[in-house]
Every structure is written in structure tokens, then in C-alpha cells.
Amino acid sequence: MRKTLKKAMVVGAGVLALSGIAAGVAQATPRQGADIPGKGTLQDCTNWGNALQAHGTIVGFACMEDEGGNSWELTPYYAN
């Protein structure tokens, strides 16, 4: 009985440790913001994203060109 109880305690502690690690990773993950549309070339989007990141407004970004070719959407990523 004692061995079974000890095993259960060890397994329980391991599960709690893993859930704590998962919670820490989830908090460190950047939060995706709403897409911001713009006009111009894809390089214009990249320049704007780099400026926002350098200013500290965002921690990362992604640019996507629309089908027409002269407009884009910037997806900002914020720190939690």
C-alpha cells in the first residue's frame, strides 16, 4: 500500500510540474493582434513593422500581400 501511495505521489508531482511548465510557456507566447491593412508595396509593410518593433510597440509582426499587389496586411504580435 505504501509503495502504491508513493508512486501516486511521484506521478502527481510530475503532472503538477509539467502543467506549471506548460502554463509558463503559454504566458511567454506573444499575443496576435488584429490585422492592420495598408496600401503600397510589401516592403512598405516590412518597413512599418520594423519601425513599430524598434519603438517597442510590438514584439514581432508578419506581412501579407493582398491579391491585387498594391495593398497589404500587417499582423502585429504583442507581449502578453
Coordinates of N, CA, C and O in Angstrom, one line a residue:
M1 N 0.8 -1.2 0.0 CA 0.0 0.0 0.0 C 0.9 1.3 0.0 O 0.6 2.2 -0.7
R2 N 1.9 1.3 0.8 CA 2.8 2.4 0.9 C 3.5 2.7 -0.4 O 3.7 3.8 -0.9
K3 N 4.0 1.6 -1.1 CA 4.6 1.8 -2.4 C 3.7 2.4 -3.4 O 4.1 3.2 -4.2
T4 N 2.5 1.9 -3.4 CA 1.5 2.4 -4.3 C 1.2 3.9 -4.1 O 1.1 4.7 -5.0
L5 N 1.1 4.3 -2.8 CA 0.9 5.7 -2.4 C 2.1 6.5 -2.8 O 1.9 7.6 -3.4
K6 N 3.3 6.0 -2.6 CA 4.5 6.8 -3.0 C 4.5 7.0 -4.5 O 4.9 8.1 -5.0
K7 N 4.2 5.9 -5.3 CA 4.2 6.1 -6.7 C 3.2 7.1 -7.2 O 3.4 7.9 -8.1
A8 N 2.0 7.1 -6.6 CA 1.0 8.0 -6.9 C 1.4 9.4 -6.6 O 1.1 10.4 -7.4
M9 N 2.1 9.6 -5.5 CA 2.6 11.0 -5.1 C 3.6 11.4 -6.1 O 3.7 12.6 -6.5
V10 N 4.5 10.6 -6.6 CA 5.6 10.9 -7.5 C 4.9 11.3 -8.9 O 5.3 12.3 -9.5
V11 N 4.0 10.5 -9.3 CA 3.3 10.7 -10.6 C 2.5 12.1 -10.5 O 2.6 12.9 -11.4
G12 N 1.9 12.3 -9.4 CA 1.1 13.5 -9.2 C 2.0 14.7 -9.2 O 1.7 15.8 -9.8
A13 N 3.2 14.6 -8.5 CA 4.1 15.7 -8.5 C 4.7 16.0 -9.9 O 4.8 17.2 -10.4
G14 N 4.9 15.0 -10.7 CA 5.4 15.1 -12.1 C 4.3 15.8 -13.0 O 4.7 16.7 -13.8
V15 N 3.1 15.5 -12.8 CA 2.0 16.1 -13.6 C 1.9 17.6 -13.2 O 1.7 18.4 -14.1
L16 N 2.0 17.9 -11.9 CA 1.9 19.3 -11.5 C 3.1 20.1 -12.1 O 2.9 21.2 -12.5
A17 N 4.3 19.5 -12.1 CA 5.4 20.2 -12.6 C 5.3 20.4 -14.1 O 5.6 21.5 -14.6
L18 N 4.8 19.4 -14.9 CA 4.6 19.6 -16.3 C 3.5 20.7 -16.6 O 3.6 21.5 -17.5
S19 N 2.5 20.7 -15.8 CA 1.4 21.7 -16.0 C 1.9 23.1 -15.7 O 1.6 24.1 -16.4
G20 N 2.8 23.2 -14.7 CA 3.4 24.5 -14.4 C 4.3 25.0 -15.5 O 4.3 26.2 -15.9
I21 N 5.1 24.1 -16.1 CA 5.9 24.4 -17.3 C 5.0 24.9 -18.5 O 5.3 25.8 -19.1
A22 N 4.0 24.1 -18.7 CA 3.1 24.5 -19.8 C 2.4 25.9 -19.6 O 2.3 26.6 -20.5
A23 N 2.1 26.2 -18.4 CA 1.5 27.5 -18.1 C 2.5 28.6 -18.3 O 2.2 29.6 -18.8
G24 N 3.8 28.3 -17.9 CA 4.8 29.3 -18.1 C 5.1 29.6 -19.6 O 5.3 30.7 -20.0
V25 N 5.1 28.5 -20.4 CA 5.2 28.7 -21.9 C 4.1 29.5 -22.5 O 4.3 30.3 -23.3
A26 N 2.9 29.2 -22.0 CA 1.7 29.9 -22.6 C 1.8 31.4 -22.3 O 1.4 32.2 -23.1
Q27 N 2.3 31.7 -21.1 CA 2.4 33.1 -20.7 C 3.5 33.8 -21.5 O 3.4 35.0 -21.8
A28 N 4.5 33.1 -21.9 CA 5.6 33.7 -22.7 C 5.3 33.9 -24.2 O 6.0 34.6 -24.9
T29 N 4.2 33.3 -24.6 CA 3.9 33.3 -26.1 C 3.3 34.7 -26.4 O 2.4 35.1 -25.7
P30 N 3.8 35.3 -27.5 CA 3.2 36.6 -27.9 C 1.8 36.4 -28.3 O 1.4 35.4 -28.8
R31 N 1.0 37.5 -28.1 CA -0.4 37.5 -28.4 C -0.6 38.2 -29.8 O 0.0 39.3 -30.1
Q32 N -1.3 37.6 -30.7 CA -1.5 38.1 -32.0 C -2.6 39.1 -32.0 O -3.7 38.9 -31.4
G33 N -2.3 40.3 -32.6 CA -3.3 41.4 -32.7 C -4.1 41.3 -34.0 O -3.8 40.4 -34.9
A34 N -5.0 42.2 -34.1 CA -5.8 42.3 -35.4 C -5.0 42.7 -36.5 O -4.1 43.6 -36.4
D35 N -5.3 42.2 -37.7 CA -4.6 42.6 -38.9 C -4.8 44.1 -39.2 O -5.9 44.6 -39.0
I36 N -3.8 44.8 -39.7 CA -3.8 46.2 -40.0 C -3.6 46.4 -41.5 O -2.6 46.1 -42.0
P37 N -4.6 46.8 -42.2 CA -4.5 47.0 -43.7 C -3.7 48.2 -44.0 O -3.7 49.2 -43.3
G38 N -3.0 48.2 -45.2 CA -2.3 49.3 -45.7 C -2.2 49.3 -47.2 O -2.4 48.2 -47.8
K39 N -1.8 50.4 -47.7 CA -1.6 50.5 -49.2 C -0.1 50.6 -49.5 O 0.7 51.2 -48.7
G40 N 0.4 50.1 -50.6 CA 1.7 50.2 -51.0 C 2.3 48.9 -51.3 O 1.6 47.9 -51.4
T41 N 3.7 48.8 -51.3 CA 4.4 47.6 -51.6 C 4.5 46.8 -50.3 O 4.3 47.3 -49.2
L42 N 4.9 45.5 -50.5 CA 5.2 44.7 -49.3 C 6.4 45.2 -48.5 O 6.4 45.1 -47.3
Q43 N 7.3 45.9 -49.2 CA 8.5 46.5 -48.5 C 8.0 47.6 -47.5 O 8.5 47.8 -46.5
D44 N 6.9 48.3 -47.9 CA 6.3 49.4 -47.1 C 5.8 48.7 -45.8 O 6.0 49.3 -44.7
C45 N 5.2 47.6 -45.9 CA 4.7 46.9 -44.7 C 5.8 46.5 -43.8 O 5.8 46.7 -42.6
T46 N 6.9 45.9 -44.4 CA 8.0 45.5 -43.6 C 8.7 46.7 -42.9 O 9.1 46.6 -41.8
N47 N 8.8 47.8 -43.6 CA 9.4 49.0 -43.0 C 8.6 49.5 -41.8 O 9.1 49.8 -40.8
W48 N 7.3 49.5 -42.0 CA 6.4 49.9 -40.9 C 6.5 48.9 -39.7 O 6.5 49.4 -38.6
G49 N 6.4 47.7 -40.0 CA 6.6 46.7 -38.9 C 7.9 46.8 -38.2 O 7.9 46.7 -37.0
N50 N 9.0 47.0 -38.9 CA 10.3 47.2 -38.3 C 10.3 48.4 -37.4 O 10.9 48.4 -36.3
A51 N 9.7 49.5 -37.9 CA 9.6 50.7 -37.1 C 8.8 50.5 -35.8 O 9.2 51.0 -34.7
L52 N 7.7 49.8 -35.9 CA 6.9 49.6 -34.7 C 7.6 48.7 -33.7 O 7.6 48.9 -32.5
Q53 N 8.3 47.7 -34.2 CA 9.1 46.8 -33.4 C 10.3 47.6 -32.7 O 10.5 47.3 -31.5
A54 N 10.9 48.4 -33.4 CA 12.1 49.2 -32.9 C 11.6 50.1 -31.8 O 12.3 50.4 -30.8
H55 N 10.4 50.7 -32.0 CA 9.8 51.6 -31.0 C 9.3 50.9 -29.7 O 9.1 51.5 -28.7
G56 N 9.2 49.5 -29.8 CA 8.7 48.7 -28.7 C 7.2 48.6 -28.6 O 6.7 48.0 -27.6
T57 N 6.5 49.0 -29.6 CA 5.0 48.8 -29.6 C 4.6 47.4 -29.8 O 3.7 46.9 -29.2
I58 N 5.4 46.6 -30.6 CA 5.1 45.2 -30.8 C 6.4 44.4 -30.6 O 7.5 45.0 -30.6
V59 N 6.3 43.1 -30.5 CA 7.4 42.3 -30.3 C 7.8 41.5 -31.6 O 8.8 40.8 -31.7
G60 N 6.9 41.5 -32.6 CA 7.1 40.8 -33.8 C 5.9 41.1 -34.8 O 4.9 41.8 -34.4
F61 N 6.0 40.7 -36.0 CA 5.0 41.0 -37.0 C 5.1 40.1 -38.2 O 6.1 39.4 -38.4
A62 N 4.1 40.1 -39.0 CA 4.1 39.3 -40.2 C 3.3 40.2 -41.3 O 2.4 40.9 -40.9
C63 N 3.8 40.2 -42.5 CA 3.2 41.0 -43.6 C 2.7 40.0 -44.6 O 3.3 39.0 -44.9
M64 N 1.5 40.3 -45.1 CA 0.9 39.5 -46.2 C 0.4 40.4 -47.2 O -0.3 41.4 -47.0
E65 N 0.8 40.2 -48.5 CA 0.3 41.0 -49.6 C -1.0 40.5 -50.1 O -1.3 39.3 -50.2
D66 N -1.9 41.5 -50.4 CA -3.2 41.1 -51.0 C -3.1 40.7 -52.4 O -2.0 41.0 -53.0
E67 N -4.1 40.1 -52.9 CA -4.0 39.6 -54.3 C -3.8 40.7 -55.3 O -3.1 40.4 -56.3
G68 N -4.3 41.9 -55.1 CA -4.1 43.0 -56.1 C -2.7 43.4 -56.2 O -2.3 43.9 -57.3
G69 N -1.9 43.2 -55.2 CA -0.5 43.6 -55.3 C -0.1 44.9 -54.8 O 1.1 45.2 -54.6
N70 N -1.0 45.8 -54.6 CA -0.7 47.2 -54.1 C -1.3 47.4 -52.7 O -1.4 48.6 -52.3
S71 N -1.6 46.4 -52.0 CA -2.0 46.6 -50.6 C -1.6 45.4 -49.8 O -1.2 44.3 -50.3
W72 N -1.6 45.5 -48.5 CA -1.0 44.5 -47.6 C -1.7 44.6 -46.3 O -2.5 45.5 -46.0
E73 N -1.5 43.5 -45.5 CA -2.0 43.5 -44.1 C -0.8 43.2 -43.2 O 0.0 42.2 -43.5
L74 N -0.6 43.9 -42.1 CA 0.4 43.7 -41.1 C -0.3 43.0 -39.9 O -1.3 43.5 -39.4
T75 N 0.2 41.9 -39.5 CA -0.3 41.2 -38.3 C 0.7 41.5 -37.2 O 1.9 41.0 -37.2
P76 N 0.3 42.3 -36.2 CA 1.2 42.6 -35.1 C 1.2 41.5 -34.0 O 0.2 40.8 -33.8
Y77 N 2.3 41.3 -33.3 CA 2.4 40.4 -32.2 C 2.8 41.2 -31.0 O 3.8 41.8 -31.0
Y78 N 2.0 41.1 -29.9 CA 2.3 41.9 -28.7 C 2.8 40.9 -27.6 O 2.4 39.8 -27.5
A79 N 3.6 41.5 -26.7 CA 4.0 40.7 -25.5 C 2.7 40.6 -24.6 O 1.9 41.5 -24.6
N80 N 2.6 39.4 -24.0 CA 1.5 39.2 -23.1 C 1.5 40.2 -22.0 O 0.8 40.9 -21.5

